[in-house]
Structure formats: structure tokens, C-alpha cells
CSV table of C-alpha atoms in Angstrom, one decimal:
chain,number,residue,atom,x,y,z
A,1,MET,CA,-2.6,25.1,20.8
A,2,LYS,CA,-4.2,21.6,20.2
A,3,LYS,CA,-1.8,18.9,21.0
A,4,ILE,CA,-1.1,15.3,19.6
A,5,GLY,CA,1.3,12.5,20.6
A,6,ILE,CA,2.2,10.0,17.6
A,7,PHE,CA,4.3,7.1,18.6
A,8,GLY,CA,5.7,5.2,15.4
A,9,SER,CA,8.0,6.7,12.8
A,10,TRP,CA,7.7,5.0,9.6
A,11,HIS,CA,4.5,5.6,6.8
A,12,LEU,CA,1.2,5.4,8.6
A,13,ALA,CA,2.7,7.6,11.5
A,14,THR,CA,4.2,10.3,9.3
A,15,VAL,CA,1.1,10.6,7.2
A,16,ILE,CA,-1.0,11.0,10.4
A,17,ALA,CA,1.5,13.8,11.6
A,18,GLY,CA,1.4,15.6,8.6
A,19,CYS,CA,-2.1,15.7,8.2
A,20,MET,CA,-2.5,16.7,12.2
A,21,LEU,CA,0.0,19.4,10.9
A,22,LYS,CA,-2.3,20.5,8.3
A,23,GLN,CA,-4.8,21.1,10.9
A,24,ASN,CA,-2.7,23.4,13.3
A,25,TYR,CA,-2.0,20.6,15.7
A,26,ASP,CA,1.0,20.8,17.8
A,27,VAL,CA,3.0,17.4,17.2
A,28,THR,CA,5.3,15.1,19.2
A,29,LEU,CA,6.3,11.9,17.0
A,30,VAL,CA,7.9,9.5,19.2
A,31,ASP,CA,9.8,6.1,18.4
A,32,TYR,CA,11.7,3.6,20.1
A,33,GLU,CA,15.4,2.1,18.7
A,34,SER,CA,14.1,3.8,14.9
A,35,GLU,CA,16.7,5.1,12.4
A,36,ASN,CA,13.6,6.8,11.0
A,37,ILE,CA,13.8,9.6,13.8
A,38,ASN,CA,17.0,11.0,12.8
A,39,LYS,CA,16.0,10.9,9.1
A,40,LEU,CA,13.0,12.9,10.0
A,41,ASN,CA,15.1,15.3,11.8
A,42,ASN,CA,17.5,16.0,9.0
A,43,ASN,CA,14.3,16.2,6.4
A,44,LYS,CA,14.3,12.5,5.1
A,45,LEU,CA,11.3,10.6,4.9
A,46,PRO,CA,11.8,7.0,6.1
A,47,ILE,CA,9.2,6.0,3.2
A,48,TYR,CA,8.2,8.6,0.3
A,49,GLU,CA,5.0,10.0,0.5
A,50,PRO,CA,4.5,13.1,-2.0
A,51,TYR,CA,3.5,16.4,0.1
A,52,LEU,CA,4.8,15.3,3.4
A,53,ILE,CA,8.4,16.3,3.1
A,54,GLU,CA,7.1,19.9,2.8
A,55,ILE,CA,4.9,20.1,5.5
A,56,PHE,CA,7.7,18.7,7.8
A,57,LYS,CA,10.1,20.9,6.9
A,58,GLN,CA,7.9,24.5,7.2
A,59,ASN,CA,6.5,23.2,10.3
A,60,LEU,CA,10.1,22.1,11.8
A,61,LYS,CA,11.0,25.8,11.3
A,62,LYS,CA,8.3,26.9,13.5
A,63,LYS,CA,8.7,24.7,15.7
A,64,LYS,CA,5.6,23.0,15.6
A,65,ILE,CA,6.6,19.3,15.5
A,66,ARG,CA,9.5,17.2,17.2
A,67,PHE,CA,10.9,13.8,16.4
A,68,LEU,CA,12.0,11.9,19.6
A,69,ASN,CA,13.5,9.2,19.8
A,70,ASN,CA,13.2,8.8,23.6
A,71,ILE,CA,9.8,8.9,25.1
A,72,GLY,CA,10.6,10.2,28.2
A,73,ASN,CA,8.3,12.7,29.2
A,74,SER,CA,7.4,14.0,26.0
A,75,PHE,CA,3.8,12.5,26.3
A,76,GLU,CA,3.1,14.6,29.8
A,77,ARG,CA,0.8,17.4,28.5
A,78,ILE,CA,-0.8,15.7,25.9
A,79,ASP,CA,-3.9,13.9,26.7
A,80,THR,CA,-4.6,12.5,22.9
A,81,ILE,CA,-1.8,9.5,21.5
A,82,ILE,CA,-2.0,7.9,18.5
A,83,LEU,CA,-0.3,4.5,18.2
A,84,ALA,CA,0.6,4.6,14.2
A,85,LYS,CA,3.4,1.9,14.2
A,86,ASP,CA,2.9,-0.2,11.2
A,87,VAL,CA,2.7,-3.8,12.2
A,88,THR,CA,4.6,-6.9,11.4
A,89,LYS,CA,3.2,-9.4,8.3
A,90,THR,CA,3.3,-12.9,8.8
A,91,LYS,CA,2.1,-15.8,7.0
A,92,THR,CA,-1.0,-16.0,9.7
A,93,GLY,CA,-1.2,-12.5,9.7
A,94,VAL,CA,0.7,-9.8,12.0
A,95,ASP,CA,3.1,-10.2,14.7
A,96,LEU,CA,1.8,-8.0,17.4
A,97,SER,CA,5.0,-8.2,19.9
A,98,GLU,CA,6.0,-4.6,18.7
A,99,ILE,CA,2.4,-3.2,19.5
A,100,LYS,CA,2.0,-4.5,22.5
A,101,LYS,CA,5.9,-3.4,23.5
A,102,SER,CA,4.7,0.3,22.4
A,103,ILE,CA,1.4,0.4,24.5
A,104,LYS,CA,3.1,-0.5,27.7
A,105,ILE,CA,5.8,2.0,26.8
A,106,ILE,CA,3.5,4.3,26.1
A,107,SER,CA,1.3,3.6,29.4
A,108,LYS,CA,4.7,3.7,31.6
A,109,SER,CA,5.2,7.5,30.5
A,110,LYS,CA,1.7,8.6,31.3
A,111,GLN,CA,0.5,8.3,35.1
A,112,LYS,CA,-3.0,10.4,34.4
A,113,SER,CA,-5.9,9.2,32.4
A,114,PHE,CA,-5.8,9.8,28.6
A,115,THR,CA,-7.0,8.8,25.5
A,116,LEU,CA,-5.0,6.3,23.0
A,117,ILE,CA,-6.1,5.9,19.5
A,118,ILE,CA,-5.2,2.7,17.7
A,119,SER,CA,-4.5,3.0,14.3
A,120,SER,CA,-2.0,0.2,13.7
A,121,GLN,CA,-3.7,-2.8,12.2
A,122,LEU,CA,-4.8,-5.1,14.4
A,123,PRO,CA,-6.8,-8.6,14.3
A,124,VAL,CA,-10.1,-8.5,15.6
A,125,GLY,CA,-10.9,-8.6,19.4
A,126,THR,CA,-6.7,-7.3,19.9
A,127,SER,CA,-7.9,-4.0,20.9
A,128,LYS,CA,-10.3,-5.0,23.6
A,129,GLU,CA,-8.1,-7.7,24.8
A,130,ILE,CA,-5.1,-5.1,25.5
A,131,GLU,CA,-7.6,-2.7,27.2
A,132,LYS,CA,-8.1,-5.0,29.7
A,133,SER,CA,-4.8,-6.3,29.9
A,134,ILE,CA,-3.4,-2.8,30.7
A,135,ASN,CA,-6.0,-0.9,32.5
A,136,TYR,CA,-6.2,-3.9,35.2
A,137,SER,CA,-3.0,-2.2,37.3
A,138,ARG,CA,-4.7,1.5,36.7
A,139,LYS,CA,-7.3,1.6,38.8
A,140,ASN,CA,-8.6,5.0,38.2
A,141,LYS,CA,-6.4,6.2,36.0
A,142,LEU,CA,-7.6,4.2,33.2
A,143,ILE,CA,-6.4,4.5,29.1
A,144,HIS,CA,-9.5,4.9,27.5
A,145,PHE,CA,-9.0,3.2,24.5
A,146,ALA,CA,-10.2,3.7,20.9
A,147,TYR,CA,-9.6,2.3,17.3
A,148,ILE,CA,-9.5,4.1,14.4
A,149,PRO,CA,-8.5,2.0,11.4
A,150,GLU,CA,-6.7,4.3,8.4
A,151,PHE,CA,-7.9,3.4,4.8
A,152,LEU,CA,-4.9,4.8,3.1
A,153,ARG,CA,-2.8,4.2,0.0
A,154,LEU,CA,1.0,4.5,-0.7
A,155,GLY,CA,1.3,7.5,-3.3
A,156,THR,CA,-1.8,8.9,-2.3
A,157,ALA,CA,-2.0,8.7,1.8
A,158,VAL,CA,-2.2,12.6,2.4
A,159,ASP,CA,-5.2,13.0,0.4
A,160,ASP,CA,-6.3,9.7,1.9
A,161,PHE,CA,-6.5,10.8,5.1
A,162,THR,CA,-7.5,14.5,4.7
A,163,TYR,CA,-10.3,13.8,2.7
A,164,GLN,CA,-11.7,10.5,4.4
A,165,ASP,CA,-14.9,9.2,2.6
A,166,TYR,CA,-15.8,7.8,6.3
A,167,THR,CA,-14.1,7.2,9.4
A,168,ILE,CA,-15.0,4.7,12.1
A,169,ILE,CA,-14.8,5.0,15.6
A,170,GLY,CA,-14.3,2.4,17.7
A,171,CYS,CA,-14.8,2.9,21.7
A,172,GLU,CA,-16.7,1.7,24.8
A,173,ASN,CA,-18.1,4.7,26.2
A,174,SER,CA,-19.6,8.2,24.6
A,175,GLU,CA,-17.0,10.0,26.0
A,176,THR,CA,-13.8,8.9,24.2
A,177,PHE,CA,-16.1,8.7,21.0
A,178,LYS,CA,-16.6,12.7,21.2
A,179,LYS,CA,-12.8,13.2,22.2
A,180,CYS,CA,-11.9,11.4,18.9
A,181,LYS,CA,-14.6,13.0,16.8
A,182,SER,CA,-13.1,16.7,17.8
A,183,ILE,CA,-10.0,15.2,16.0
A,184,TYR,CA,-11.4,13.8,13.0
A,185,LYS,CA,-14.2,15.6,12.1
A,186,HIS,CA,-11.3,17.6,10.6
A,187,PHE,CA,-11.0,15.0,8.2
A,188,SER,CA,-14.4,13.2,7.7
A,189,LYS,CA,-18.3,14.1,7.3
A,190,ASN,CA,-19.4,10.6,7.7
A,191,ILE,CA,-18.1,9.4,11.1
A,192,PHE,CA,-19.5,6.3,12.8
A,193,GLU,CA,-19.6,5.1,16.4
A,194,MET,CA,-19.2,1.4,17.1
A,195,LYS,CA,-17.4,-0.7,19.3
A,196,LEU,CA,-13.6,-1.7,19.4
A,197,SER,CA,-14.0,-5.0,18.2
A,198,GLU,CA,-16.7,-4.2,15.3
A,199,ALA,CA,-14.1,-1.5,14.1
A,200,GLU,CA,-11.7,-3.9,13.7
A,201,MET,CA,-13.9,-6.2,12.0
A,202,ALA,CA,-14.8,-3.4,9.7
A,203,LYS,CA,-11.3,-3.0,8.9
A,204,HIS,CA,-10.7,-6.6,7.9
A,205,ILE,CA,-14.1,-6.4,6.0
A,206,ALA,CA,-13.2,-3.3,3.5
A,207,ASN,CA,-9.7,-5.3,2.8
A,208,ILE,CA,-11.0,-8.4,1.9
A,209,TYR,CA,-14.0,-7.2,-0.4
A,210,VAL,CA,-11.1,-5.3,-2.3
A,211,ALA,CA,-9.4,-8.3,-2.9
A,212,THR,CA,-12.3,-10.3,-3.6
A,213,SER,CA,-13.2,-7.6,-6.1
A,214,VAL,CA,-9.3,-8.0,-7.9
A,215,SER,CA,-9.8,-11.7,-7.7
A,216,LEU,CA,-13.3,-11.6,-9.5
A,217,ILE,CA,-12.0,-9.3,-12.2
A,218,ALA,CA,-8.9,-11.8,-12.6
A,219,GLU,CA,-11.1,-14.6,-13.1
A,220,MET,CA,-12.9,-13.0,-15.6
A,221,THR,CA,-9.6,-11.9,-17.4
A,222,LYS,CA,-9.1,-15.7,-18.4
A,223,VAL,CA,-12.4,-15.8,-20.4
A,224,ALA,CA,-12.2,-12.4,-21.7
A,225,GLU,CA,-8.8,-13.0,-22.9
A,226,LYS,CA,-10.3,-16.6,-24.6
A,227,MET,CA,-13.0,-14.8,-26.5
A,228,ASN,CA,-11.1,-11.4,-27.3
A,229,ILE,CA,-13.2,-9.4,-25.2
A,230,ASN,CA,-11.8,-6.2,-24.0
A,231,LEU,CA,-12.7,-5.6,-20.4
A,232,LEU,CA,-11.9,-2.1,-20.2
A,233,PRO,CA,-14.7,-0.3,-21.5
A,234,VAL,CA,-16.7,-3.1,-19.6
A,235,SER,CA,-15.2,-2.2,-16.1
A,236,LYS,CA,-15.4,1.4,-16.8
A,237,ALA,CA,-19.2,1.3,-17.2
A,238,LEU,CA,-19.7,-1.1,-14.5
A,239,ARG,CA,-18.4,1.4,-12.1
A,240,TYR,CA,-21.4,3.8,-12.8
A,241,ASP,CA,-23.8,0.8,-11.2
A,242,LYS,CA,-24.4,2.1,-7.6
A,243,ARG,CA,-24.0,-1.6,-6.6
A,244,ILE,CA,-20.4,-2.0,-7.7
A,245,GLY,CA,-19.3,2.0,-7.1
A,246,LYS,CA,-17.0,4.6,-9.0
A,247,LYS,CA,-14.0,3.8,-6.8
A,248,SER,CA,-14.5,0.2,-7.1
A,249,TYR,CA,-11.6,-2.3,-7.8
A,250,ILE,CA,-12.6,-3.7,-11.1
A,251,LEU,CA,-10.5,-2.6,-13.8
A,252,PRO,CA,-8.2,-5.2,-15.5
A,253,GLY,CA,-4.7,-5.3,-14.3
A,254,LEU,CA,-2.5,-7.3,-12.3
A,255,GLY,CA,-3.6,-8.8,-8.6
A,256,PHE,CA,-2.7,-7.6,-4.8
A,257,THR,CA,0.4,-8.8,-3.4
A,258,GLY,CA,2.0,-8.7,-0.4
A,259,GLY,CA,0.4,-6.0,1.9
A,260,ASN,CA,-2.8,-5.1,3.6
A,261,LEU,CA,-5.2,-7.4,1.6
A,262,GLU,CA,-3.4,-10.4,2.2
A,263,ARG,CA,-2.4,-9.5,5.7
A,264,ASP,CA,-6.3,-9.3,6.3
A,265,ILE,CA,-7.4,-12.3,4.4
A,266,ASN,CA,-4.9,-14.1,6.4
A,267,VAL,CA,-6.1,-13.0,9.8
A,268,ILE,CA,-9.4,-13.9,9.0
A,269,LYS,CA,-8.3,-17.5,7.7
A,270,ASN,CA,-6.5,-18.1,11.3
A,271,LEU,CA,-9.8,-16.9,12.8
A,272,LEU,CA,-11.4,-19.5,10.9
A,273,LYS,CA,-9.2,-22.2,11.7
A,274,GLU,CA,-9.0,-21.6,15.3
A,275,ASN,CA,-12.7,-21.9,15.5
A,276,GLY,CA,-13.2,-24.8,13.6
A,277,GLU,CA,-14.0,-23.4,10.2
A,278,LYS,CA,-12.8,-23.5,6.8
A,279,PRO,CA,-12.1,-20.7,4.9
A,280,ILE,CA,-13.2,-22.1,1.5
A,281,PHE,CA,-14.0,-18.6,0.1
A,282,LEU,CA,-11.0,-16.9,1.4
A,283,ASN,CA,-8.9,-19.8,-0.3
A,284,ALA,CA,-10.5,-19.4,-3.6
A,285,VAL,CA,-9.5,-15.9,-3.4
A,286,THR,CA,-5.8,-15.9,-2.8
A,287,LYS,CA,-5.8,-18.9,-5.1
A,288,THR,CA,-7.1,-16.9,-8.1
A,289,ASN,CA,-5.1,-14.0,-7.1
A,290,ASP,CA,-1.6,-16.2,-7.0
A,291,TYR,CA,-2.6,-17.6,-10.2
A,292,HIS,CA,-3.6,-14.6,-12.0
A,293,ASN,CA,-0.2,-13.2,-10.8
A,294,ASN,CA,1.7,-15.3,-13.0
A,295,ILE,CA,-0.3,-13.9,-16.2
A,296,ILE,CA,2.8,-12.2,-17.7
A,297,LEU,CA,5.1,-15.4,-16.9
A,298,ARG,CA,2.0,-17.2,-19.4
A,299,LYS,CA,2.2,-14.6,-21.7
A,300,LEU,CA,6.2,-14.8,-22.0
A,301,GLU,CA,5.9,-18.4,-22.2
A,302,LYS,CA,3.4,-17.9,-25.5
A,303,ILE,CA,6.2,-15.6,-27.1
A,304,PHE,CA,9.5,-17.6,-26.1
A,305,LYS,CA,10.0,-21.3,-26.2
A,306,ASN,CA,13.3,-20.7,-24.4
A,307,PHE,CA,14.0,-17.7,-22.1
A,308,ASN,CA,18.1,-18.7,-21.8
A,309,ASN,CA,20.1,-15.3,-22.5
A,310,LEU,CA,17.1,-13.2,-23.2
A,311,LYS,CA,17.4,-9.7,-22.2
A,312,ILE,CA,13.9,-9.2,-20.6
A,313,SER,CA,13.3,-5.0,-19.7
A,314,PHE,CA,10.7,-4.2,-16.9
A,315,LEU,CA,9.3,-0.7,-16.0
A,316,GLY,CA,8.2,0.1,-12.9
A,317,ILE,CA,9.5,-1.7,-9.8
A,318,THR,CA,7.9,0.0,-6.9
A,319,TYR,CA,4.9,-1.5,-4.8
A,320,LYS,CA,2.6,1.5,-6.0
A,321,SER,CA,3.2,4.4,-8.8
A,322,PHE,CA,4.2,7.1,-6.4
A,323,THR,CA,6.1,5.4,-3.3
A,324,THR,CA,9.5,4.4,-3.0
A,325,THR,CA,8.8,0.5,-1.3
A,326,THR,CA,9.8,-2.4,-2.8
A,327,VAL,CA,8.1,-4.2,-0.4
A,328,GLY,CA,5.7,-6.5,-2.1
A,329,SER,CA,6.9,-5.6,-5.9
A,330,LEU,CA,5.6,-8.4,-8.8
A,331,THR,CA,8.3,-6.7,-11.0
A,332,LEU,CA,11.2,-8.5,-8.6
A,333,LYS,CA,9.1,-11.4,-8.1
A,334,ILE,CA,8.7,-11.9,-11.5
A,335,GLY,CA,12.0,-11.1,-12.8
A,336,LYS,CA,13.6,-13.5,-10.1
A,337,GLN,CA,11.1,-16.5,-11.5
A,338,LEU,CA,12.7,-15.4,-15.4
A,339,GLN,CA,16.2,-15.3,-13.9
A,340,LEU,CA,15.7,-19.1,-12.8
A,341,ARG,CA,15.2,-19.8,-16.5
A,342,GLY,CA,18.3,-17.8,-17.6
A,343,SER,CA,17.2,-14.8,-18.3
A,344,GLU,CA,19.0,-11.3,-17.7
A,345,ILE,CA,16.7,-9.2,-16.0
A,346,PHE,CA,17.0,-4.9,-16.1
A,347,ALA,CA,14.4,-2.8,-14.5
A,348,TYR,CA,13.7,1.1,-14.0
A,349,ASP,CA,11.8,3.4,-12.1
A,350,PRO,CA,12.3,7.0,-11.7
A,351,LEU,CA,11.5,6.9,-7.9
A,352,ILE,CA,14.4,4.3,-7.1
A,353,SER,CA,16.9,4.4,-10.0
A,354,LYS,CA,20.1,6.4,-9.7
A,355,LYS,CA,22.8,7.9,-11.4
A,356,HIS,CA,24.5,4.5,-11.8
A,357,ASN,CA,23.2,1.0,-12.2
A,358,PHE,CA,22.9,-1.2,-9.0
A,359,LYS,CA,21.4,-4.4,-8.0
A,360,ILE,CA,18.4,-5.7,-6.1
A,361,ASN,CA,17.9,-9.3,-5.6
A,362,LYS,CA,20.4,-9.6,-8.7
A,363,ILE,CA,18.2,-8.0,-11.0
A,364,THR,CA,20.0,-4.8,-12.1
A,365,ILE,CA,18.2,-1.6,-11.8
A,366,SER,CA,18.9,0.7,-14.5
A,367,LYS,CA,20.2,4.7,-14.4
A,368,SER,CA,17.7,5.2,-17.7
A,369,ILE,CA,14.8,4.1,-19.6
A,370,THR,CA,17.4,3.9,-22.4
A,371,ASP,CA,20.0,1.6,-20.4
A,372,CYS,CA,17.3,-0.7,-19.4
A,373,ILE,CA,15.3,-1.1,-22.4
A,374,ASN,CA,18.3,-1.0,-24.6
A,375,ASN,CA,18.5,-4.4,-27.2
A,376,SER,CA,16.1,-6.0,-25.0
A,377,ASP,CA,13.9,-8.7,-26.4
A,378,ALA,CA,10.8,-7.8,-24.4
A,379,LEU,CA,9.6,-5.1,-22.5
A,380,ILE,CA,7.2,-5.5,-19.7
A,381,ILE,CA,5.6,-2.1,-18.3
A,382,MET,CA,4.2,-3.0,-14.7
A,383,ILE,CA,3.3,-0.1,-13.0
A,384,ASP,CA,1.2,3.2,-14.3
A,385,LYS,CA,3.8,6.0,-14.2
A,386,PRO,CA,3.7,9.3,-16.6
A,387,GLU,CA,7.1,8.5,-17.9
A,388,PHE,CA,6.1,5.2,-19.2
A,389,LYS,CA,3.2,7.0,-21.0
A,390,ASN,CA,5.0,9.4,-22.9
A,391,LEU,CA,7.2,6.8,-24.9
A,392,SER,CA,6.8,6.8,-28.5
A,393,ALA,CA,6.7,3.5,-30.7
A,394,ASN,CA,9.3,5.5,-32.9
A,395,PHE,CA,11.7,5.4,-29.7
A,396,LEU,CA,10.8,2.0,-28.5
A,397,LYS,CA,11.5,0.3,-32.1
A,398,THR,CA,15.0,2.2,-32.2
A,399,LYS,CA,15.9,0.7,-28.9
A,400,LEU,CA,14.3,-2.6,-28.4
A,401,ARG,CA,16.0,-5.9,-30.0
A,402,LYS,CA,12.5,-7.1,-30.8
A,403,LYS,CA,9.4,-5.4,-30.3
A,404,ILE,CA,7.4,-6.8,-27.9
A,405,ILE,CA,5.6,-5.4,-25.3
A,406,ILE,CA,3.4,-6.4,-22.4
A,407,ASP,CA,1.4,-3.6,-20.6
A,408,ALA,CA,0.4,-4.6,-17.1
A,409,THR,CA,-1.2,-1.5,-16.7
A,410,ASN,CA,-3.4,-1.3,-19.8
A,411,SER,CA,-2.4,2.5,-19.5
A,412,ILE,CA,-1.3,2.8,-23.1
A,413,ASN,CA,-3.0,3.1,-26.2
A,414,PRO,CA,-1.9,0.2,-28.4
A,415,LYS,CA,-2.9,1.4,-31.7
A,416,ASN,CA,0.7,3.5,-33.1
A,417,TYR,CA,2.0,0.2,-31.8
A,418,PHE,CA,-0.1,-2.0,-33.8
A,419,LYS,CA,0.8,0.7,-36.9
A,420,ASN,CA,4.7,0.4,-36.2
A,421,LYS,CA,4.0,-3.9,-36.1
A,422,PHE,CA,4.7,-4.3,-32.5
A,423,TYR,CA,3.6,-7.2,-30.8
A,424,PHE,CA,1.7,-5.4,-28.0
A,425,THR,CA,-0.5,-6.8,-25.4
A,426,GLY,CA,-2.0,-6.0,-22.0
A,427,ILE,CA,-4.2,-7.5,-19.2
A,428,GLY,CA,-7.8,-8.4,-19.9
A,429,TYR,CA,-7.8,-8.2,-23.7
A,430,LYS,CA,-6.7,-10.8,-26.0
A,431,THR,CA,-4.3,-9.1,-28.8
A,432,ASN,CA,-4.9,-10.0,-32.3
A,433,LYS,CA,-1.0,-9.1,-33.8
A,434,LYS,CA,1.0,-12.0,-34.2
A,435,LEU,CA,4.7,-11.9,-34.0
A,436,SER,CA,6.1,-11.3,-37.2
């Protein structure tokens, strides 16, 4: 049976492990000082991802996967290991201390030559630097490094990995490429060979290109709302332009926050500064995005002169639609700003709400939609989730104190709300309904 080792235990590592199991690999997943290993051994995920827990349950019974807290000799008979430890983000990009520590642990555990595939997010130039440092003392028992960037999205990561648009394999020799290709050919028909640093650069460019697209449509949103132009049909049509693409990030909505896009922008900004250059373009991208992400506050400011003692409700808290993490949550960020102005903030999300109310950063996380929106002065729909699309205007008008809705997802048809005399607005078009 084909064997593969994976080092790491959070989102990236568990997704790769699950996808390797689907291709009938025997998987050994290892991490150190991690509570995630205990969770995984008890059929619990460190972060929710659709389909993943079912894959693990099935393969734990078959003993095709093991989750270990100590590397020991667990990789002894495995000649390909994937480093999939999620990096710690900083203001200038990433903290590499955990990555370097992990590679040292892996290196010390194997005396023979082996292939180490890095899928952790690294600044350009890092893999080659680590390769030289680690292999300096190994002489004829070299580690063959490869860098294969991942392009996973929270909530769709299993499908993203299983059906890759393309795969980049960065390495320094043809044998390493062939070995990596023999694994990744199961997930991609378009495989590209390049150097380590080129693969790292490709990851940066891909993410920054997405961020640029998001900021572009954010800038156009300002024009559209002033001129009462609906950007939705415009953006949908433009996706058929082959220069833009059907998956392009040009639909109006909220901007990016916190995650990988911001990380890669900060990495390149820092590299430019270190090399005596000014990140003029990247500064403009982040400045545009940061301004755009306050659009909910600006829309509320047009409605309310004073925020004291208002109850404002949010539907959707998580970072993405089908994940449980709240890292980078705009709901929590905007909610905190409204609290400072005197408002009481309630929020509901089917993936993190419980049978009882609880608080995150003093924001009440409600046990139900009804509890969240009851007697609310304004309702903001932040995340596109099926439960929110099915809400009716007739139901909401019996619960809300004021019939005010801001749909930041642009996923709900406003016609029925206009008929029921709601003040209803989205992002990328100007509502023509005034407050009654």
C-alpha cells in the first residue's frame, strides 16, 4: 500500500490527509504539543470542513490513518513527507519559527534520504534557504525538498484539493519532480515544474491577484452606488470575458480580511522595503480594501444619527460560509466598533451557535435566528448561508423593531422586501427605498 507522512494537525494538514485517504494512501499524521491530535483520535476536527470527519471515521476503523503526538520512528518506512503546518501570521507576513522547528524535528527523525514536500505558506526564498541549512550536515543522505503551494478555501477545501485547476511543483531536480508528480497526478491534470523560489512566488502572485480584483470591484462599488448602477449583472457578464474568467473575484460584496491574501501582501510589501523599493501599488490595494470593509458602518451612519441603545443584529459570524473559524470575522470587527458607539450587538450563525446564548468579545451569540433579530433596530446579513436565504419578509417584519436590512452578501432578492416597505440595501447598488 502507498504510504505518506503528514506533519501538522490543523486545517491544511487534515484536508491533505483526507484527500490522500480518498486516493487509497496509508496516512501517518504527526504533530507535537498539539491538542488537535487528541481531537482527531476522538473523531473531532480542529476546524470544521465538510466531508472530512466522515473520511476520517471510515479510515480510522480500517486503520489506514493514525494521528500521533510524537514523531518517534513513525516516518521510518515512509519516503515522502508533507509539511502542512499552518503558519503564524504577523504584521509583516509570517513567523517562520514553528516551520523551521518542524523541519528540524522531521530531519532528525529520518537518517535516510527522503522527499519533503512543503505546502505550508512560505515567503519567497525560504525553501531554498532551509534546504541549504538542513542539508549542509546530512552529506550523502540529503532531503529532497519540494514546494507545492495549496490554493484551498475554507469550507470547500476537500473539493479544492481533489479537483485542482493546476498544480505547481517547485523543486531543484527532475527526480524530485517525478516523485511529486506521481502523487499529485491523482488531483490535477495540469502540473507545472519550476524552481523552489518560483513556486513560492507563484503562490504570492495568485493571492495578490485575487486581492487586487477584490479591491478593484470595491473601488467601482463607490461609483455604482453614487450613480444607482447595479454591479451584479455587470460582474456576472464580465466573468464570461476570457481575460477575466468565470471564477474571478469581481462580484460586489465585502472585502478580504485577515487571511492568506493579507499575509502575502504583507510579505511582498516587506520584501520591497528590504530591497529599497516602495510598495505603492500594494499600499493602494490594502488602503482601498480597508476603507471598503467599513461600508456597513457608513450605510448605518446614513440611517442612524445616534447609535446609543440600538440593538443591531448580524446573521453570519464565521470567516467563510462553511467553516467554524471566526478568525478574520468582519462581523466581530464591525460589531466591536458599534459597541463602542453604544449599540447592543447580537449575532447568529448555524455553525457556531449553541443551545444557549454565549458571548464572543462581549457580542451576544444567539441560540436562534429569532432570538438574534427580535426587536432589532437593524439586521445585517454578513455571510451567504442557506438558512438566511429562506427567511421571508413576512416573518422578519413581525420580529424586527425597524424594517431595516443590509444584505452584505447580495444573495437575497429585495423585491419582496420593497413590497413590504422595508429599507433594504446591498453592496454595489443604491437602494431607491427611503426610510418611512
